[in-house]
PDB file of C-alpha atoms and ligand atoms in Angstrom:
ATOM      1  CA  UNK S 300      24.786 157.274  17.216  1.00 40.00           C
ATOM      2  CA  UNK S 301      27.727 155.821  15.403  1.00 38.00           C
ATOM      3  CA  UNK S 302      27.193 153.279  12.645  1.00 46.00           C
ATOM      4  CA  UNK S 303      29.553 151.561  10.316  1.00 54.00           C
ATOM      5  CA  UNK S 304      28.989 153.243   6.970  1.00 49.00           C
ATOM      6  CA  UNK S 305      28.664 150.200   4.721  1.00 80.00           C
ATOM      7  CA  UNK S 306      26.502 151.449   1.908  1.00 87.00           C
ATOM      8  CA  UNK S 307      26.128 148.065   0.239  1.00 91.00           C
ATOM      9  CA  UNK S 308      25.013 146.167   3.341  1.00 95.00           C
ATOM     10  CA  UNK S 309      21.384 145.070   3.284  1.00 96.00           C
ATOM     11  CA  UNK S 310      18.456 146.677   5.035  1.00 98.00           C
ATOM     12  CA  UNK S 311      17.109 144.194   7.583  1.00 98.00           C
ATOM     13  CA  UNK S 312      13.342 143.851   7.925  1.00 98.00           C
ATOM     14  CA  UNK S 313      11.562 141.575  10.363  1.00 98.00           C
ATOM     15  CA  UNK S 314       8.093 140.860  11.643  1.00 98.00           C
ATOM     16  CA  UNK S 315       6.364 138.181  13.678  1.00 98.00           C
ATOM     17  CA  UNK S 316       5.491 136.734  10.270  1.00 98.00           C
ATOM     18  CA  UNK S 317       4.636 137.691   6.712  1.00 98.00           C
ATOM     19  CA  UNK S 318       2.845 140.948   7.628  1.00 98.00           C
ATOM     20  CA  UNK S 319       5.971 143.065   7.231  1.00 98.00           C
ATOM     21  CA  UNK S 320       6.113 142.152   3.553  1.00 98.00           C
ATOM     22  CA  UNK S 321       3.758 145.099   2.996  1.00 97.00           C
ATOM     23  CA  UNK S 322       6.599 147.267   4.252  1.00 98.00           C
ATOM     24  CA  UNK S 323       9.162 145.423   2.142  1.00 98.00           C
ATOM     25  CA  UNK S 324       7.060 146.116  -0.963  1.00 97.00           C
ATOM     26  CA  UNK S 325       7.026 149.861  -0.267  1.00 97.00           C
ATOM     27  CA  UNK S 326      10.730 149.958   0.652  1.00 98.00           C
ATOM     28  CA  UNK S 327      11.565 148.341  -2.691  1.00 96.00           C
ATOM     29  CA  UNK S 328       9.500 150.935  -4.556  1.00 96.00           C
ATOM     30  CA  UNK S 329      11.322 153.835  -2.903  1.00 97.00           C
ATOM     31  CA  UNK S 330      14.770 152.282  -2.652  1.00 97.00           C
ATOM     32  CA  UNK S 331      15.129 149.985  -5.673  1.00 95.00           C
ATOM     33  CA  UNK S 332      18.911 149.622  -5.356  1.00 95.00           C
ATOM     34  CA  UNK S 333      18.918 148.467  -1.763  1.00 97.00           C
ATOM     35  CA  UNK S 334      19.605 144.850  -0.836  1.00 96.00           C
ATOM     36  CA  UNK S 335      17.149 143.469   1.710  1.00 97.00           C
ATOM     37  CA  UNK S 336      17.273 140.644   4.223  1.00 98.00           C
ATOM     38  CA  UNK S 337      13.843 139.739   5.655  1.00 98.00           C
ATOM     39  CA  UNK S 338      13.120 137.477   8.576  1.00 98.00           C
ATOM     40  CA  UNK S 339       9.553 136.246   9.173  1.00 98.00           C
ATOM     41  CA  UNK S 340       9.264 134.773  12.660  1.00 98.00           C
ATOM     42  CA  UNK S 341       6.151 132.843  11.650  1.00 98.00           C
ATOM     43  CA  UNK S 342       7.168 129.899  13.838  1.00 98.00           C
ATOM     44  CA  UNK S 343       6.497 132.095  16.888  1.00 98.00           C
ATOM     45  CA  UNK S 344       3.541 134.031  15.487  1.00 98.00           C
ATOM     46  CA  UNK S 345       1.339 135.615  16.821  1.00 98.00           C
ATOM     47  CA  UNK S 346       3.180 138.073  19.066  1.00 97.00           C
ATOM     48  CA  UNK S 347       0.036 140.119  19.747  1.00 92.00           C
ATOM     49  CA  UNK S 348      -0.997 138.163  22.832  1.00 86.00           C
ATOM     50  CA  UNK S 349       2.492 137.389  24.194  1.00 95.00           C
ATOM     51  CA  UNK S 350       3.956 139.002  27.312  1.00 96.00           C
ATOM     52  CA  UNK S 351       6.346 141.917  27.045  1.00 95.00           C
ATOM     53  CA  UNK S 352       9.278 139.699  28.131  1.00 97.00           C
ATOM     54  CA  UNK S 353       8.452 137.053  25.531  1.00 98.00           C
ATOM     55  CA  UNK S 354       8.281 139.690  22.795  1.00 97.00           C
ATOM     56  CA  UNK S 355      11.532 141.321  23.898  1.00 97.00           C
ATOM     57  CA  UNK S 356      13.342 138.022  23.943  1.00 98.00           C
ATOM     58  CA  UNK S 357      12.050 136.831  20.546  1.00 98.00           C
ATOM     59  CA  UNK S 358      12.584 140.189  18.865  1.00 98.00           C
ATOM     60  CA  UNK S 359      16.139 140.339  20.232  1.00 98.00           C
ATOM     61  CA  UNK S 360      16.871 137.011  18.552  1.00 98.00           C
ATOM     62  CA  UNK S 361      15.461 138.362  15.278  1.00 98.00           C
ATOM     63  CA  UNK S 362      17.628 141.458  15.533  1.00 98.00           C
ATOM     64  CA  UNK S 363      20.763 139.526  16.344  1.00 98.00           C
ATOM     65  CA  UNK S 364      20.149 137.244  13.385  1.00 98.00           C
ATOM     66  CA  UNK S 365      19.865 140.283  11.086  1.00 98.00           C
ATOM     67  CA  UNK S 366      22.959 141.907  12.578  1.00 97.00           C
ATOM     68  CA  UNK S 367      24.908 138.701  11.896  1.00 96.00           C
ATOM     69  CA  UNK S 368      23.780 139.126   8.291  1.00 96.00           C
ATOM     70  CA  UNK S 369      25.471 142.536   8.343  1.00 96.00           C
ATOM     71  CA  UNK S 370      22.318 144.678   8.116  1.00 97.00           C
ATOM     72  CA  UNK S 371      23.002 148.414   8.187  1.00 97.00           C
ATOM     73  CA  UNK S 372      19.546 149.463   9.392  1.00 98.00           C
ATOM     74  CA  UNK S 373      16.653 147.472  10.836  1.00 98.00           C
ATOM     75  CA  UNK S 374      13.003 148.004  10.069  1.00 98.00           C
ATOM     76  CA  UNK S 375      10.748 146.548  12.742  1.00 98.00           C
ATOM     77  CA  UNK S 376       7.861 145.894  10.377  1.00 98.00           C
ATOM     78  CA  UNK S 377       5.545 145.000  13.230  1.00 98.00           C
ATOM     79  CA  UNK S 378       3.397 147.390  15.238  1.00 97.00           C
ATOM     80  CA  UNK S 379       3.358 145.083  18.235  1.00 97.00           C
ATOM     81  CA  UNK S 380       7.147 144.762  18.552  1.00 97.00           C
ATOM     82  CA  UNK S 381       7.569 148.490  17.932  1.00 97.00           C
ATOM     83  CA  UNK S 382       5.055 149.319  20.648  1.00 95.00           C
ATOM     84  CA  UNK S 383       6.588 146.981  23.196  1.00 94.00           C
ATOM     85  CA  UNK S 384      10.296 147.076  22.517  1.00 95.00           C
ATOM     86  CA  UNK S 385      11.738 149.670  20.122  1.00 96.00           C
ATOM     87  CA  UNK S 386      12.876 152.004  22.924  1.00 95.00           C
ATOM     88  CA  UNK S 387      14.973 149.228  24.534  1.00 96.00           C
ATOM     89  CA  UNK S 388      16.481 148.238  21.200  1.00 98.00           C
ATOM     90  CA  UNK S 389      17.419 151.806  20.329  1.00 97.00           C
ATOM     91  CA  UNK S 390      19.416 152.060  23.519  1.00 96.00           C
ATOM     92  CA  UNK S 391      20.926 148.544  23.316  1.00 97.00           C
ATOM     93  CA  UNK S 392      22.119 148.445  19.683  1.00 97.00           C
ATOM     94  CA  UNK S 393      24.085 150.873  17.553  1.00 94.00           C
ATOM     95  CA  UNK S 394      22.230 150.201  14.318  1.00 96.00           C
ATOM     96  CA  UNK S 395      19.405 152.628  13.384  1.00 97.00           C
ATOM     97  CA  UNK S 396      15.877 151.268  13.860  1.00 98.00           C
ATOM     98  CA  UNK S 397      12.702 152.218  12.026  1.00 98.00           C
ATOM     99  CA  UNK S 398       9.414 151.205  13.623  1.00 97.00           C
ATOM    100  CA  UNK S 399       5.723 151.262  12.799  1.00 97.00           C
ATOM    101  CA  UNK S 400       3.654 154.248  13.944  1.00 89.00           C
ATOM    102  CA  UNK S 401      -0.109 154.093  14.432  1.00 88.00           C
ATOM    103  CA  UNK S 402      -1.362 156.232  11.532  1.00 93.00           C
ATOM    104  CA  UNK S 403      -3.837 158.304  13.524  1.00 92.00           C
ATOM    105  CA  UNK S 404      -2.585 161.604  12.150  1.00 92.00           C
ATOM    106  CA  UNK S 405      -3.455 160.953   8.472  1.00 94.00           C
ATOM    107  CA  UNK S 406      -6.728 159.360   9.597  1.00 96.00           C
ATOM    108  CA  UNK S 407      -7.655 162.402  11.702  1.00 94.00           C
ATOM    109  CA  UNK S 408      -6.926 164.607   8.688  1.00 94.00           C
ATOM    110  CA  UNK S 409      -9.084 162.578   6.313  1.00 96.00           C
ATOM    111  CA  UNK S 410     -12.177 161.729   8.340  1.00 97.00           C
ATOM    112  CA  UNK S 411     -15.274 163.761   7.557  1.00 97.00           C
ATOM    113  CA  UNK S 412     -17.418 162.370  10.359  1.00 97.00           C
ATOM    114  CA  UNK S 413     -14.617 163.012  12.909  1.00 96.00           C
ATOM    115  CA  UNK S 414     -14.855 159.360  13.859  1.00 96.00           C
ATOM    116  CA  UNK S 415     -12.164 156.839  13.077  1.00 96.00           C
ATOM    117  CA  UNK S 416     -11.623 153.184  13.829  1.00 97.00           C
ATOM    118  CA  UNK S 417      -8.332 151.468  14.485  1.00 96.00           C
ATOM    119  CA  UNK S 418      -7.682 147.768  14.293  1.00 98.00           C
ATOM    120  CA  UNK S 419      -4.485 146.466  15.951  1.00 97.00           C
ATOM    121  CA  UNK S 420      -3.262 143.885  18.443  1.00 96.00           C
ATOM    122  CA  UNK S 421      -3.860 144.315  22.148  1.00 93.00           C
ATOM    123  CA  UNK S 422      -0.158 144.859  22.809  1.00 93.00           C
ATOM    124  CA  UNK S 423      -0.064 147.688  20.280  1.00 95.00           C
ATOM    125  CA  UNK S 424      -2.900 149.490  22.048  1.00 93.00           C
ATOM    126  CA  UNK S 425      -1.153 149.074  25.388  1.00 90.00           C
ATOM    127  CA  UNK S 426       2.132 150.560  24.151  1.00 84.00           C
ATOM    128  CA  UNK S 427       3.460 154.049  24.726  1.00 79.00           C
ATOM    129  CA  UNK S 428       3.429 154.882  20.997  1.00 79.00           C
ATOM    130  CA  UNK S 429      -0.282 154.434  20.627  1.00 85.00           C
ATOM    131  CA  UNK S 430      -1.086 156.456  23.745  1.00 82.00           C
ATOM    132  CA  UNK S 431       1.218 159.294  22.708  1.00 83.00           C
ATOM    133  CA  UNK S 432      -0.005 159.405  19.111  1.00 82.00           C
ATOM    134  CA  UNK S 433      -3.549 159.269  20.371  1.00 80.00           C
ATOM    135  CA  UNK S 434      -3.041 162.220  22.710  1.00 78.00           C
ATOM    136  CA  UNK S 435      -1.253 164.211  20.009  1.00 78.00           C
ATOM    137  CA  UNK S 436      -3.460 163.619  16.980  1.00 76.00           C
ATOM    138  CA  UNK S 437      -6.888 162.462  18.073  1.00 78.00           C
ATOM    139  CA  UNK S 438      -7.786 166.008  19.076  1.00 79.00           C
ATOM    140  CA  UNK S 439     -11.535 166.399  18.512  1.00 89.00           C
ATOM    141  CA  UNK S 440     -11.769 163.066  16.724  1.00 94.00           C
ATOM    142  CA  UNK S 441     -13.504 160.098  18.278  1.00 94.00           C
ATOM    143  CA  UNK S 442     -11.414 156.939  18.000  1.00 94.00           C
ATOM    144  CA  UNK S 443     -12.899 153.436  18.190  1.00 95.00           C
ATOM    145  CA  UNK S 444     -10.246 150.987  19.242  1.00 95.00           C
ATOM    146  CA  UNK S 445     -10.705 147.350  18.255  1.00 97.00           C
ATOM    147  CA  UNK S 446      -8.259 144.482  18.872  1.00 97.00           C
ATOM    148  CA  UNK S 447      -8.204 142.227  15.812  1.00 98.00           C
ATOM    149  CA  UNK S 448      -8.199 138.894  17.670  1.00 97.00           C
ATOM    150  CA  UNK S 449      -7.594 135.992  15.303  1.00 98.00           C
ATOM    151  CA  UNK S 450      -6.840 138.006  12.164  1.00 98.00           C
ATOM    152  CA  UNK S 451      -3.050 137.582  12.184  1.00 98.00           C
ATOM    153  CA  UNK S 452      -3.439 133.811  12.495  1.00 98.00           C
ATOM    154  CA  UNK S 453      -5.806 133.720   9.486  1.00 98.00           C
ATOM    155  CA  UNK S 454      -3.372 135.722   7.344  1.00 98.00           C
ATOM    156  CA  UNK S 455      -0.464 133.476   8.327  1.00 98.00           C
ATOM    157  CA  UNK S 456      -2.524 130.464   7.213  1.00 97.00           C
ATOM    158  CA  UNK S 457      -3.219 132.113   3.859  1.00 97.00           C
ATOM    159  CA  UNK S 458      -6.906 132.507   4.765  1.00 98.00           C
ATOM    160  CA  UNK S 459      -7.187 136.239   4.283  1.00 97.00           C
ATOM    161  CA  UNK S 460     -10.067 135.822   1.817  1.00 97.00           C
ATOM    162  CA  UNK S 461     -11.907 133.121   3.745  1.00 98.00           C
ATOM    163  CA  UNK S 462     -15.362 133.054   5.260  1.00 98.00           C
ATOM    164  CA  UNK S 463     -13.721 133.064   8.700  1.00 98.00           C
ATOM    165  CA  UNK S 464     -11.929 136.315   7.862  1.00 98.00           C
ATOM    166  CA  UNK S 465     -15.167 137.845   6.624  1.00 98.00           C
ATOM    167  CA  UNK S 466     -17.002 136.905   9.818  1.00 98.00           C
ATOM    168  CA  UNK S 467     -14.315 138.329  12.109  1.00 98.00           C
ATOM    169  CA  UNK S 468     -14.038 141.544  10.112  1.00 98.00           C
ATOM    170  CA  UNK S 469     -17.801 141.968  10.172  1.00 98.00           C
ATOM    171  CA  UNK S 470     -17.779 141.551  13.939  1.00 98.00           C
ATOM    172  CA  UNK S 471     -15.007 144.132  14.361  1.00 98.00           C
ATOM    173  CA  UNK S 472     -15.874 146.710  11.716  1.00 98.00           C
ATOM    174  CA  UNK S 473     -19.657 146.887  11.432  1.00 98.00           C
ATOM    175  CA  UNK S 474     -20.155 148.236  14.995  1.00 98.00           C
ATOM    176  CA  UNK S 475     -17.643 151.053  14.446  1.00 98.00           C
ATOM    177  CA  UNK S 476     -19.268 151.954  11.138  1.00 98.00           C
ATOM    178  CA  UNK S 477     -22.672 151.996  12.816  1.00 98.00           C
ATOM    179  CA  UNK S 478     -21.236 154.509  15.269  1.00 98.00           C
ATOM    180  CA  UNK S 479     -20.202 156.698  12.346  1.00 98.00           C
ATOM    181  CA  UNK S 480     -16.547 155.811  11.640  1.00 98.00           C
ATOM    182  CA  UNK S 481     -15.665 156.651   8.028  1.00 98.00           C
ATOM    183  CA  UNK S 482     -11.917 155.990   8.276  1.00 98.00           C
ATOM    184  CA  UNK S 483     -10.061 152.857   9.379  1.00 98.00           C
ATOM    185  CA  UNK S 484      -6.429 152.690  10.460  1.00 97.00           C
ATOM    186  CA  UNK S 485      -4.665 149.387   9.873  1.00 98.00           C
ATOM    187  CA  UNK S 486      -2.546 149.160  13.021  1.00 97.00           C
ATOM    188  CA  UNK S 487      -0.936 145.817  12.266  1.00 98.00           C
ATOM    189  CA  UNK S 488       1.211 144.954   9.270  1.00 98.00           C
ATOM    190  CA  UNK S 489      -0.686 141.721   8.645  1.00 98.00           C
ATOM    191  CA  UNK S 490      -3.913 143.615   7.968  1.00 98.00           C
ATOM    192  CA  UNK S 491      -3.117 145.075   4.523  1.00 97.00           C
ATOM    193  CA  UNK S 492      -3.419 141.462   3.336  1.00 97.00           C
ATOM    194  CA  UNK S 493      -7.067 141.680   4.442  1.00 98.00           C
ATOM    195  CA  UNK S 494      -7.733 144.855   2.478  1.00 98.00           C
ATOM    196  CA  UNK S 495      -9.937 143.225  -0.140  1.00 98.00           C
ATOM    197  CA  UNK S 496     -12.088 141.579   2.524  1.00 98.00           C
ATOM    198  CA  UNK S 497     -12.238 144.839   4.501  1.00 98.00           C
ATOM    199  CA  UNK S 498     -13.493 146.617   1.373  1.00 98.00           C
ATOM    200  CA  UNK S 499     -16.154 143.946   0.914  1.00 98.00           C
ATOM    201  CA  UNK S 500     -17.298 144.035   4.530  1.00 98.00           C
ATOM    202  CA  UNK S 501     -17.384 147.838   4.658  1.00 98.00           C
ATOM    203  CA  UNK S 502     -18.863 148.052   1.134  1.00 98.00           C
ATOM    204  CA  UNK S 503     -16.056 150.465   0.255  1.00 98.00           C
ATOM    205  CA  UNK S 504     -17.552 152.997   2.643  1.00 98.00           C
ATOM    206  CA  UNK S 505     -14.448 153.631   4.753  1.00 98.00           C
ATOM    207  CA  UNK S 506     -11.114 155.197   3.899  1.00 98.00           C
ATOM    208  CA  UNK S 507      -8.416 152.647   4.707  1.00 98.00           C
ATOM    209  CA  UNK S 508      -5.178 154.074   6.105  1.00 98.00           C
ATOM    210  CA  UNK S 509      -2.154 151.845   5.718  1.00 96.00           C
ATOM    211  CA  UNK S 510       1.121 153.312   7.044  1.00 95.00           C
ATOM    212  CA  UNK S 511       3.567 151.080   5.092  1.00 96.00           C
ATOM    213  CA  UNK S 512       4.492 153.756   2.534  1.00 96.00           C
ATOM    214  CA  UNK S 513       5.192 156.278   5.306  1.00 97.00           C
ATOM    215  CA  UNK S 514       7.512 153.755   6.962  1.00 98.00           C
ATOM    216  CA  UNK S 515       9.366 153.265   3.676  1.00 98.00           C
ATOM    217  CA  UNK S 516       9.755 157.048   3.359  1.00 98.00           C
ATOM    218  CA  UNK S 517      11.152 157.211   6.891  1.00 98.00           C
ATOM    219  CA  UNK S 518      13.590 154.401   6.017  1.00 98.00           C
ATOM    220  CA  UNK S 519      14.877 156.427   3.095  1.00 98.00           C
ATOM    221  CA  UNK S 520      15.195 159.555   5.250  1.00 98.00           C
ATOM    222  CA  UNK S 521      17.192 157.785   7.950  1.00 98.00           C
ATOM    223  CA  UNK S 522      19.458 155.980   5.466  1.00 97.00           C
ATOM    224  CA  UNK S 523      20.213 159.307   3.882  1.00 97.00           C
ATOM    225  CA  UNK S 524      20.787 160.991   7.251  1.00 96.00           C
ATOM    226  CA  UNK S 525      23.348 158.304   8.170  1.00 94.00           C
ATOM    227  CA  UNK S 526      24.842 158.395   4.685  1.00 94.00           C
ATOM    228  CA  UNK S 527      23.969 154.740   4.155  1.00 95.00           C
ATOM    229  CA  UNK S 528      22.084 154.831   0.852  1.00 95.00           C
ATOM    230  CA  UNK S 529      23.439 152.150  -1.501  1.00 93.00           C
ATOM    231  CA  UNK S 530      25.769 153.583  -4.126  1.00 86.00           C
ATOM    232  CA  UNK S 531      25.431 150.502  -6.279  1.00 83.00           C
ATOM    233  CA  UNK S 532      22.801 150.848  -8.997  1.00 80.00           C
ATOM    234  CA  UNK S 533      23.389 147.206  -9.981  1.00 82.00           C
ATOM    235  CA  UNK S 534      21.502 144.145  -8.817  1.00 85.00           C
ATOM    236  CA  UNK S 535      20.292 144.332  -5.241  1.00 94.00           C
ATOM    237  CA  UNK S 536      20.492 141.071  -3.273  1.00 94.00           C
ATOM    238  CA  UNK S 537      17.510 139.592  -1.460  1.00 96.00           C
ATOM    239  CA  UNK S 538      17.736 137.017   1.304  1.00 97.00           C
ATOM    240  CA  UNK S 539      14.595 135.703   2.898  1.00 97.00           C
ATOM    241  CA  UNK S 540      14.252 133.606   6.028  1.00 98.00           C
ATOM    242  CA  UNK S 541      11.363 132.131   7.981  1.00 98.00           C
ATOM    243  CA  UNK S 542      11.097 130.270  11.258  1.00 98.00           C
ATOM    244  CA  UNK S 543       7.780 128.827  10.048  1.00 97.00           C
ATOM    245  CA  UNK S 544       6.711 126.654   7.143  1.00 95.00           C
ATOM    246  CA  UNK S 545       8.465 127.387   3.892  1.00 95.00           C
ATOM    247  CA  UNK S 546       5.701 126.602   1.457  1.00 94.00           C
ATOM    248  CA  UNK S 547       3.142 129.119   2.708  1.00 92.00           C
ATOM    249  CA  UNK S 548       5.786 131.796   3.247  1.00 95.00           C
ATOM    250  CA  UNK S 549       7.058 131.378  -0.321  1.00 95.00           C
ATOM    251  CA  UNK S 550       3.617 132.244  -1.666  1.00 94.00           C
ATOM    252  CA  UNK S 551       3.552 135.489   0.309  1.00 96.00           C
ATOM    253  CA  UNK S 552       7.120 136.434  -0.575  1.00 96.00           C
ATOM    254  CA  UNK S 553       6.565 135.726  -4.274  1.00 95.00           C
ATOM    255  CA  UNK S 554       3.471 137.924  -4.153  1.00 92.00           C
ATOM    256  CA  UNK S 555       5.340 140.753  -2.412  1.00 94.00           C
ATOM    257  CA  UNK S 556       8.310 140.543  -4.782  1.00 95.00           C
ATOM    258  CA  UNK S 557       6.223 139.989  -7.949  1.00 93.00           C
ATOM    259  CA  UNK S 558       8.412 137.006  -8.796  1.00 93.00           C
ATOM    260  CA  UNK S 559       9.003 133.489  -7.471  1.00 93.00           C
ATOM    261  CA  UNK S 560      11.044 133.550  -4.262  1.00 91.00           C
ATOM    262  CA  UNK S 561      12.987 130.988  -2.312  1.00 88.00           C
ATOM    263  CA  UNK S 562      13.257 131.055   1.428  1.00 94.00           C
ATOM    264  CA  UNK S 563      15.546 129.486   3.939  1.00 96.00           C
ATOM    265  CA  UNK S 564      13.923 127.944   6.968  1.00 97.00           C
ATOM    266  CA  UNK S 565      15.804 128.688  10.162  1.00 97.00           C
ATOM    267  CA  UNK S 566      15.518 128.289  13.927  1.00 95.00           C
ATOM    268  CA  UNK S 567      16.205 131.258  16.173  1.00 91.00           C
TER     269      UNK S 567
HETATM  270  N1  DGL Q  69       2.455 142.138  12.080  1.00 80.15           N
HETATM  271  C1  DGL Q  69       2.329 142.197  13.509  1.00 80.15           C
HETATM  272  C2  DGL Q  69       1.931 143.623  13.941  1.00 80.15           C
HETATM  273  O1  DGL Q  69       2.049 144.544  13.150  1.00 80.15           O
HETATM  274  C3  DGL Q  69       1.456 141.093  14.011  1.00 80.15           C
HETATM  275  C4  DGL Q  69       1.524 140.874  15.489  1.00 80.15           C
HETATM  276  C5  DGL Q  69       1.274 139.461  15.921  1.00 80.15           C
HETATM  277  O2  DGL Q  69       2.087 138.583  15.609  1.00 80.15           O
HETATM  278  O3  DGL Q  69       0.269 139.260  16.628  1.00 80.15           O
HETATM  279  O4  DGL Q  69       1.529 143.871  15.047  1.00 80.15           O
END
């Protein structure tokens, strides 16, 4: 693949909403000199229950927006979009893409009971990535698959610590724990925002596997492979956009960046 080697161009990150900020946080830790442009498509969230064509069309608009902003690499910080569409995007665009992988491998290595749970959207479970990773890494390990209906919406509304979140998590996680699961894979980038509530509901009895740091490491590897690591140790630039409401998004972005953030509201 041929890319334009512009070291100082930003990394583009997008998600159906604020979930991908967990990835942004890890990317910043590993690549502190990189500029980042993030697009949260919260106005069209959730993607988890949309059709493949709807997801392809929305995600394409996100990508084209980021390419207009001169991004040198794009992180699809969304398991659902990765599962449904990353193969098409890799063949349609010249820019390198990083996607989310279901973290079954680390979970299979850490479980003692040989039983793990995974929480993700329905579209993620239906995608090729999940099936392949499952076949490759679930060897001898029982996997309980649970769609997290309603969780993304609660996070987007800032209700990750609410009673409603607790009730849904209880409904999804208690049955898998009763069957012996001791490890839980977060298969959606919105779910790390529910970590505290997950710990409460599971009484800290499960190991929580969150793949965001592995995705950041892969981002660094690919940037280096394409010779695109920023050479500028000065001030990285951050540009944040949302298709949803600004006020709520600003709270999430400020949290992820550890400082007050301003966003631009856009239509795609
Ligand atoms: N953060 C997205 C993911 O990782 C949420 C999907 C949705 O919008 O339903 O799958």
